[in-house]
Amino acid sequence: MKPRFFFAILLMAAIAAVLRGTTDEPTITQDELVRRTQEMMDAIVPGNQEPFKKYYADDVLYADEKGRTMDKQALLKDVEPMPKGYSGSIKVVKPQSHIENDVAILSYEMDETEVVFGQQLSARYHQIDTWMRHKGQWQIVATQVMRYYEDPAPGKADVSKFPGYAGTYELGERKTEVTFEGGHLYEQRGSTAKVELIPEGSDVFFRKGVEGRWLFGVGDEGKVVSVIDRRNNEDIVWKKVK
């Protein structure tokens, strides 16, 4: 091989490497993943789709906290400015990552604050994004979002009804006891600890940290005949036996 030809090949390889370096992204870091994620969170309130267009792959699989599975087109359509009178922010917290070769998995929580005509709301979410380096670019190819359960605010109830709720309720061979003590209702199954039934409203109760509601059923004679354990809009009915 002639020296001039050899040097020409080296020069072409060097130029190609430089050009490739201007488009290829190096191995990504957790800090950079968090920065990009926060950039997208900051774009939600104004409805700015650009960060989502940039960081989500065209063939992304996106599953949100509402049970929807969306492609990129549907995801972008879902990013729109908040209505007049609404404002808020989402902060990325508690990030964890696993980065290896061309794949990076980022797990994190989102603290959301929303203000609706002066009334402040809050929510917490957990999200996992799978990033892949494809054609030199790091993009998200899959996302899974879930919302943390939060107890509702306690409400007022007619305490004079509480003694009528007390009794033994049966579901097959299982039994649970509802007692009225010191102006409060409690539920106990077998030897487990008593759990307070906290009123959310009239005749509707919840247990702290447990998703679902308890409603007491009344028969034709006006007496309590059952308790409904409502879970995700599905009911399990316990019959009152004494």
mmCIF file of N, CA and C in Angstrom, residues 120-217:
data_model
loop_
_atom_site.group_PDB
_atom_site.id
_atom_site.type_symbol
_atom_site.label_atom_id
_atom_site.label_comp_id
_atom_site.label_asym_id
_atom_site.label_seq_id
_atom_site.Cartn_x
_atom_site.Cartn_y
_atom_site.Cartn_z
ATOM 1 N N GLN A 120 -55.535 24.118 46.370
ATOM 2 C CA GLN A 120 -54.332 23.324 46.124
ATOM 3 C C GLN A 120 -54.591 21.831 46.305
ATOM 4 N N LEU A 121 -54.136 21.062 45.328
ATOM 5 C CA LEU A 121 -54.238 19.607 45.353
ATOM 6 C C LEU A 121 -52.830 19.028 45.234
ATOM 7 N N SER A 122 -52.678 17.791 45.667
ATOM 8 C CA SER A 122 -51.373 17.141 45.540
ATOM 9 C C SER A 122 -51.564 15.671 45.196
ATOM 10 N N ALA A 123 -50.552 15.096 44.572
ATOM 11 C CA ALA A 123 -50.594 13.681 44.199
ATOM 12 C C ALA A 123 -49.166 13.174 44.071
ATOM 13 N N ARG A 124 -49.003 11.854 44.251
ATOM 14 C CA ARG A 124 -47.690 11.228 44.093
ATOM 15 C C ARG A 124 -47.790 10.085 43.085
ATOM 16 N N TYR A 125 -46.806 10.008 42.216
ATOM 17 C CA TYR A 125 -46.770 8.983 41.185
ATOM 18 C C TYR A 125 -45.420 8.266 41.216
ATOM 19 N N HIS A 126 -45.403 7.062 40.684
ATOM 20 C CA HIS A 126 -44.150 6.355 40.461
ATOM 21 C C HIS A 126 -44.064 6.006 38.976
ATOM 22 N N GLN A 127 -42.901 6.239 38.402
ATOM 23 C CA GLN A 127 -42.740 6.018 36.963
ATOM 24 C C GLN A 127 -41.419 5.305 36.685
ATOM 25 N N ILE A 128 -41.452 4.406 35.723
ATOM 26 C CA ILE A 128 -40.253 3.726 35.250
ATOM 27 C C ILE A 128 -40.141 3.936 33.747
ATOM 28 N N ASP A 129 -39.013 4.497 33.318
ATOM 29 C CA ASP A 129 -38.745 4.724 31.896
ATOM 30 C C ASP A 129 -37.591 3.836 31.456
ATOM 31 N N THR A 130 -37.739 3.219 30.305
ATOM 32 C CA THR A 130 -36.652 2.460 29.692
ATOM 33 C C THR A 130 -36.117 3.247 28.504
ATOM 34 N N TRP A 131 -34.871 3.692 28.629
ATOM 35 C CA TRP A 131 -34.202 4.432 27.564
ATOM 36 C C TRP A 131 -33.318 3.468 26.772
ATOM 37 N N MET A 132 -33.208 3.690 25.460
ATOM 38 C CA MET A 132 -32.303 2.910 24.627
ATOM 39 C C MET A 132 -31.541 3.844 23.697
ATOM 40 N N ARG A 133 -30.295 3.490 23.462
ATOM 41 C CA ARG A 133 -29.503 4.258 22.496
ATOM 42 C C ARG A 133 -29.672 3.598 21.132
ATOM 43 N N HIS A 134 -30.314 4.327 20.239
ATOM 44 C CA HIS A 134 -30.605 3.802 18.903
ATOM 45 C C HIS A 134 -30.175 4.842 17.883
ATOM 46 N N LYS A 135 -29.347 4.424 16.953
ATOM 47 C CA LYS A 135 -28.807 5.325 15.939
ATOM 48 C C LYS A 135 -28.131 6.529 16.585
ATOM 49 N N GLY A 136 -27.448 6.253 17.702
ATOM 50 C CA GLY A 136 -26.664 7.288 18.373
ATOM 51 C C GLY A 136 -27.442 8.181 19.309
ATOM 52 N N GLN A 137 -28.772 7.992 19.446
ATOM 53 C CA GLN A 137 -29.594 8.866 20.271
ATOM 54 C C GLN A 137 -30.253 8.074 21.404
ATOM 55 N N TRP A 138 -30.244 8.668 22.594
ATOM 56 C CA TRP A 138 -30.938 8.052 23.725
ATOM 57 C C TRP A 138 -32.397 8.511 23.734
ATOM 58 N N GLN A 139 -33.322 7.551 23.659
ATOM 59 C CA GLN A 139 -34.754 7.865 23.698
ATOM 60 C C GLN A 139 -35.487 6.830 24.546
ATOM 61 N N ILE A 140 -36.663 7.223 25.029
ATOM 62 C CA ILE A 140 -37.484 6.331 25.844
ATOM 63 C C ILE A 140 -38.286 5.420 24.927
ATOM 64 N N VAL A 141 -38.193 4.118 25.179
ATOM 65 C CA VAL A 141 -38.938 3.154 24.367
ATOM 66 C C VAL A 141 -40.112 2.544 25.129
ATOM 67 N N ALA A 142 -40.133 2.719 26.463
ATOM 68 C CA ALA A 142 -41.238 2.175 27.254
ATOM 69 C C ALA A 142 -41.367 2.952 28.556
ATOM 70 N N THR A 143 -42.618 3.196 28.964
ATOM 71 C CA THR A 143 -42.908 3.905 30.215
ATOM 72 C C THR A 143 -44.074 3.238 30.918
ATOM 73 N N GLN A 144 -43.954 3.119 32.237
ATOM 74 C CA GLN A 144 -45.045 2.611 33.070
ATOM 75 C C GLN A 144 -45.238 3.588 34.228
ATOM 76 N N VAL A 145 -46.475 4.078 34.383
ATOM 77 C CA VAL A 145 -46.791 5.046 35.430
ATOM 78 C C VAL A 145 -47.850 4.467 36.363
ATOM 79 N N MET A 146 -47.696 4.717 37.658
ATOM 80 C CA MET A 146 -48.732 4.360 38.628
ATOM 81 C C MET A 146 -48.889 5.511 39.608
ATOM 82 N N ARG A 147 -50.095 5.612 40.166
ATOM 83 C CA ARG A 147 -50.352 6.644 41.166
ATOM 84 C C ARG A 147 -50.467 5.996 42.536
ATOM 85 N N TYR A 148 -49.827 6.615 43.515
ATOM 86 C CA TYR A 148 -49.914 6.112 44.877
ATOM 87 C C TYR A 148 -51.302 6.393 45.446
ATOM 88 N N TYR A 149 -51.801 5.423 46.206
ATOM 89 C CA TYR A 149 -53.095 5.621 46.864
ATOM 90 C C TYR A 149 -52.935 6.594 48.025
ATOM 91 N N GLU A 150 -53.889 7.477 48.177
ATOM 92 C CA GLU A 150 -53.930 8.409 49.303
ATOM 93 C C GLU A 150 -55.303 8.322 49.962
ATOM 94 N N ASP A 151 -55.327 8.336 51.295
ATOM 95 C CA ASP A 151 -56.603 8.313 52.014
ATOM 96 C C ASP A 151 -57.402 9.571 51.720
ATOM 97 N N PRO A 152 -58.725 9.462 51.658
ATOM 98 C CA PRO A 152 -59.548 10.659 51.498
ATOM 99 C C PRO A 152 -59.578 11.463 52.796
ATOM 100 N N ALA A 153 -60.072 12.671 52.719
ATOM 101 C CA ALA A 153 -60.210 13.486 53.918
ATOM 102 C C ALA A 153 -61.374 12.955 54.761
ATOM 103 N N PRO A 154 -61.186 12.805 56.075
ATOM 104 C CA PRO A 154 -62.308 12.383 56.926
ATOM 105 C C PRO A 154 -63.465 13.365 56.828
ATOM 106 N N GLY A 155 -64.675 12.821 56.863
ATOM 107 C CA GLY A 155 -65.862 13.664 56.790
ATOM 108 C C GLY A 155 -66.709 13.526 58.042
ATOM 109 N N LYS A 156 -67.891 14.068 57.986
ATOM 110 C CA LYS A 156 -68.811 14.006 59.116
ATOM 111 C C LYS A 156 -69.846 12.906 58.892
ATOM 112 N N ALA A 157 -70.233 12.273 59.971
ATOM 113 C CA ALA A 157 -71.247 11.222 59.891
ATOM 114 C C ALA A 157 -72.168 11.343 61.097
ATOM 115 N N ASP A 158 -73.325 10.727 60.992
ATOM 116 C CA ASP A 158 -74.302 10.730 62.078
ATOM 117 C C ASP A 158 -73.900 9.642 63.074
ATOM 118 N N VAL A 159 -73.235 10.051 64.161
ATOM 119 C CA VAL A 159 -72.724 9.098 65.145
ATOM 120 C C VAL A 159 -73.850 8.320 65.814
ATOM 121 N N SER A 160 -75.050 8.868 65.821
ATOM 122 C CA SER A 160 -76.174 8.166 66.461
ATOM 123 C C SER A 160 -76.495 6.855 65.733
ATOM 124 N N LYS A 161 -76.035 6.722 64.465
ATOM 125 C CA LYS A 161 -76.275 5.497 63.702
ATOM 126 C C LYS A 161 -75.247 4.407 64.019
ATOM 127 N N PHE A 162 -74.120 4.809 64.611
ATOM 128 C CA PHE A 162 -73.004 3.882 64.788
ATOM 129 C C PHE A 162 -73.362 2.631 65.593
ATOM 130 N N PRO A 163 -74.146 2.740 66.683
ATOM 131 C CA PRO A 163 -74.485 1.515 67.419
ATOM 132 C C PRO A 163 -75.208 0.491 66.555
ATOM 133 N N GLY A 164 -75.988 0.945 65.568
ATOM 134 C CA GLY A 164 -76.694 0.027 64.684
ATOM 135 C C GLY A 164 -75.783 -0.696 63.720
ATOM 136 N N TYR A 165 -74.577 -0.145 63.493
ATOM 137 C CA TYR A 165 -73.617 -0.794 62.611
ATOM 138 C C TYR A 165 -72.862 -1.917 63.319
ATOM 139 N N ALA A 166 -72.792 -1.841 64.638
ATOM 140 C CA ALA A 166 -72.037 -2.835 65.410
ATOM 141 C C ALA A 166 -72.680 -4.211 65.283
ATOM 142 N N GLY A 167 -71.831 -5.233 65.257
ATOM 143 C CA GLY A 167 -72.343 -6.596 65.174
ATOM 144 C C GLY A 167 -71.354 -7.521 64.504
ATOM 145 N N THR A 168 -71.812 -8.736 64.223
ATOM 146 C CA THR A 168 -70.987 -9.754 63.573
ATOM 147 C C THR A 168 -71.432 -9.911 62.128
ATOM 148 N N TYR A 169 -70.466 -9.876 61.230
ATOM 149 C CA TYR A 169 -70.746 -10.005 59.798
ATOM 150 C C TYR A 169 -70.022 -11.243 59.272
ATOM 151 N N GLU A 170 -70.663 -11.932 58.324
ATOM 152 C CA GLU A 170 -70.158 -13.223 57.863
ATOM 153 C C GLU A 170 -70.006 -13.242 56.353
ATOM 154 N N LEU A 171 -68.886 -13.841 55.904
ATOM 155 C CA LEU A 171 -68.631 -14.057 54.485
ATOM 156 C C LEU A 171 -68.136 -15.492 54.343
ATOM 157 N N GLY A 172 -69.041 -16.394 53.955
ATOM 158 C CA GLY A 172 -68.691 -17.809 53.949
ATOM 159 C C GLY A 172 -68.367 -18.259 55.363
ATOM 160 N N GLU A 173 -67.166 -18.806 55.563
ATOM 161 C CA GLU A 173 -66.744 -19.237 56.894
ATOM 162 C C GLU A 173 -66.012 -18.140 57.658
ATOM 163 N N ARG A 174 -65.803 -17.024 57.023
ATOM 164 C CA ARG A 174 -65.071 -15.923 57.664
ATOM 165 C C ARG A 174 -66.044 -14.996 58.396
ATOM 166 N N LYS A 175 -65.556 -14.431 59.495
ATOM 167 C CA LYS A 175 -66.365 -13.498 60.265
ATOM 168 C C LYS A 175 -65.550 -12.261 60.610
ATOM 169 N N THR A 176 -66.229 -11.140 60.709
ATOM 170 C CA THR A 176 -65.599 -9.911 61.152
ATOM 171 C C THR A 176 -66.516 -9.213 62.139
ATOM 172 N N GLU A 177 -65.926 -8.591 63.141
ATOM 173 C CA GLU A 177 -66.694 -7.914 64.188
ATOM 174 C C GLU A 177 -66.570 -6.408 64.019
ATOM 175 N N VAL A 178 -67.700 -5.725 64.084
ATOM 176 C CA VAL A 178 -67.730 -4.265 64.081
ATOM 177 C C VAL A 178 -68.205 -3.815 65.451
ATOM 178 N N THR A 179 -67.391 -2.996 66.100
ATOM 179 C CA THR A 179 -67.728 -2.531 67.451
ATOM 180 C C THR A 179 -67.809 -1.005 67.483
ATOM 181 N N PHE A 180 -68.582 -0.515 68.429
ATOM 182 C CA PHE A 180 -68.748 0.922 68.632
ATOM 183 C C PHE A 180 -68.167 1.255 69.999
ATOM 184 N N GLU A 181 -67.076 2.019 69.980
ATOM 185 C CA GLU A 181 -66.381 2.320 71.231
ATOM 186 C C GLU A 181 -65.967 3.788 71.254
ATOM 187 N N GLY A 182 -66.386 4.500 72.293
ATOM 188 C CA GLY A 182 -65.974 5.889 72.473
ATOM 189 C C GLY A 182 -66.285 6.790 71.306
ATOM 190 N N GLY A 183 -67.411 6.558 70.674
ATOM 191 C CA GLY A 183 -67.813 7.402 69.552
ATOM 192 C C GLY A 183 -67.175 7.033 68.229
ATOM 193 N N HIS A 184 -66.455 5.890 68.184
ATOM 194 C CA HIS A 184 -65.786 5.466 66.963
ATOM 195 C C HIS A 184 -66.185 4.039 66.608
ATOM 196 N N LEU A 185 -66.098 3.724 65.322
ATOM 197 C CA LEU A 185 -66.359 2.361 64.854
ATOM 198 C C LEU A 185 -65.035 1.652 64.578
ATOM 199 N N TYR A 186 -64.998 0.350 64.919
ATOM 200 C CA TYR A 186 -63.810 -0.447 64.674
ATOM 201 C C TYR A 186 -64.210 -1.771 64.030
ATOM 202 N N GLU A 187 -63.288 -2.288 63.207
ATOM 203 C CA GLU A 187 -63.496 -3.596 62.580
ATOM 204 C C GLU A 187 -62.348 -4.513 62.976
ATOM 205 N N GLN A 188 -62.683 -5.768 63.317
ATOM 206 C CA GLN A 188 -61.660 -6.725 63.725
ATOM 207 C C GLN A 188 -61.980 -8.101 63.167
ATOM 208 N N ARG A 189 -60.981 -8.720 62.541
ATOM 209 C CA ARG A 189 -61.156 -10.065 61.997
ATOM 210 C C ARG A 189 -60.264 -11.036 62.761
ATOM 211 N N GLY A 190 -60.902 -11.963 63.453
ATOM 212 C CA GLY A 190 -60.164 -12.956 64.228
ATOM 213 C C GLY A 190 -59.291 -12.306 65.280
ATOM 214 N N SER A 191 -58.021 -12.709 65.319
ATOM 215 C CA SER A 191 -57.094 -12.202 66.334
ATOM 216 C C SER A 191 -56.301 -10.991 65.861
ATOM 217 N N THR A 192 -56.627 -10.469 64.682
ATOM 218 C CA THR A 192 -55.906 -9.305 64.175
ATOM 219 C C THR A 192 -56.273 -8.067 64.979
ATOM 220 N N ALA A 193 -55.449 -7.028 64.872
ATOM 221 C CA ALA A 193 -55.714 -5.786 65.606
ATOM 222 C C ALA A 193 -56.951 -5.078 65.062
ATOM 223 N N LYS A 194 -57.597 -4.327 65.920
ATOM 224 C CA LYS A 194 -58.759 -3.554 65.499
ATOM 225 C C LYS A 194 -58.331 -2.439 64.555
ATOM 226 N N VAL A 195 -59.180 -2.193 63.572
ATOM 227 C CA VAL A 195 -58.929 -1.133 62.599
ATOM 228 C C VAL A 195 -60.100 -0.171 62.625
ATOM 229 N N GLU A 196 -59.808 1.114 62.772
ATOM 230 C CA GLU A 196 -60.894 2.084 62.828
ATOM 231 C C GLU A 196 -61.529 2.270 61.454
ATOM 232 N N LEU A 197 -62.854 2.348 61.442
ATOM 233 C CA LEU A 197 -63.601 2.705 60.245
ATOM 234 C C LEU A 197 -63.837 4.209 60.304
ATOM 235 N N ILE A 198 -63.138 4.938 59.441
ATOM 236 C CA ILE A 198 -63.176 6.399 59.478
ATOM 237 C C ILE A 198 -64.244 6.893 58.513
ATOM 238 N N PRO A 199 -65.160 7.724 58.990
ATOM 239 C CA PRO A 199 -66.214 8.196 58.077
ATOM 240 C C PRO A 199 -65.676 9.149 57.019
ATOM 241 N N GLU A 200 -66.029 8.867 55.777
ATOM 242 C CA GLU A 200 -65.734 9.794 54.688
ATOM 243 C C GLU A 200 -66.933 10.712 54.466
ATOM 244 N N GLY A 201 -68.105 10.179 54.736
ATOM 245 C CA GLY A 201 -69.349 10.913 54.615
ATOM 246 C C GLY A 201 -70.430 10.094 55.301
ATOM 247 N N SER A 202 -71.653 10.458 55.111
ATOM 248 C CA SER A 202 -72.752 9.733 55.730
ATOM 249 C C SER A 202 -72.799 8.294 55.211
ATOM 250 N N ASP A 203 -72.626 7.332 56.116
ATOM 251 C CA ASP A 203 -72.733 5.892 55.832
ATOM 252 C C ASP A 203 -71.618 5.352 54.927
ATOM 253 N N VAL A 204 -70.560 6.145 54.686
ATOM 254 C CA VAL A 204 -69.429 5.695 53.882
ATOM 255 C C VAL A 204 -68.158 5.808 54.721
ATOM 256 N N PHE A 205 -67.401 4.690 54.810
ATOM 257 C CA PHE A 205 -66.230 4.650 55.681
ATOM 258 C C PHE A 205 -65.019 4.127 54.912
ATOM 259 N N PHE A 206 -63.822 4.441 55.436
ATOM 260 C CA PHE A 206 -62.587 3.894 54.877
ATOM 261 C C PHE A 206 -61.655 3.507 56.013
ATOM 262 N N ARG A 207 -60.700 2.644 55.682
ATOM 263 C CA ARG A 207 -59.668 2.238 56.637
ATOM 264 C C ARG A 207 -58.349 2.875 56.226
ATOM 265 N N LYS A 208 -57.622 3.432 57.162
ATOM 266 C CA LYS A 208 -56.399 4.163 56.862
ATOM 267 C C LYS A 208 -55.406 3.283 56.119
ATOM 268 N N GLY A 209 -54.945 3.783 54.984
ATOM 269 C CA GLY A 209 -53.942 3.075 54.205
ATOM 270 C C GLY A 209 -54.470 1.924 53.382
ATOM 271 N N VAL A 210 -55.786 1.722 53.372
ATOM 272 C CA VAL A 210 -56.391 0.618 52.617
ATOM 273 C C VAL A 210 -57.300 1.200 51.547
ATOM 274 N N GLU A 211 -57.023 0.883 50.290
ATOM 275 C CA GLU A 211 -57.853 1.412 49.206
ATOM 276 C C GLU A 211 -59.201 0.722 49.211
ATOM 277 N N GLY A 212 -60.262 1.486 49.093
ATOM 278 C CA GLY A 212 -61.609 0.926 49.106
ATOM 279 C C GLY A 212 -62.492 1.641 50.110
ATOM 280 N N ARG A 213 -63.758 1.270 50.142
ATOM 281 C CA ARG A 213 -64.739 1.885 51.030
ATOM 282 C C ARG A 213 -65.600 0.811 51.690
ATOM 283 N N TRP A 214 -66.153 1.150 52.834
ATOM 284 C CA TRP A 214 -67.130 0.306 53.523
ATOM 285 C C TRP A 214 -68.460 1.041 53.565
ATOM 286 N N LEU A 215 -69.515 0.368 53.139
ATOM 287 C CA LEU A 215 -70.861 0.940 53.182
ATOM 288 C C LEU A 215 -71.775 -0.052 53.884
ATOM 289 N N PHE A 216 -72.617 0.437 54.742
ATOM 290 C CA PHE A 216 -73.528 -0.438 55.475
ATOM 291 C C PHE A 216 -74.879 -0.485 54.761
ATOM 292 N N GLY A 217 -75.354 -1.720 54.505
ATOM 293 C CA GLY A 217 -76.620 -1.918 53.820
ATOM 294 C C GLY A 217 -77.776 -2.012 54.796
#
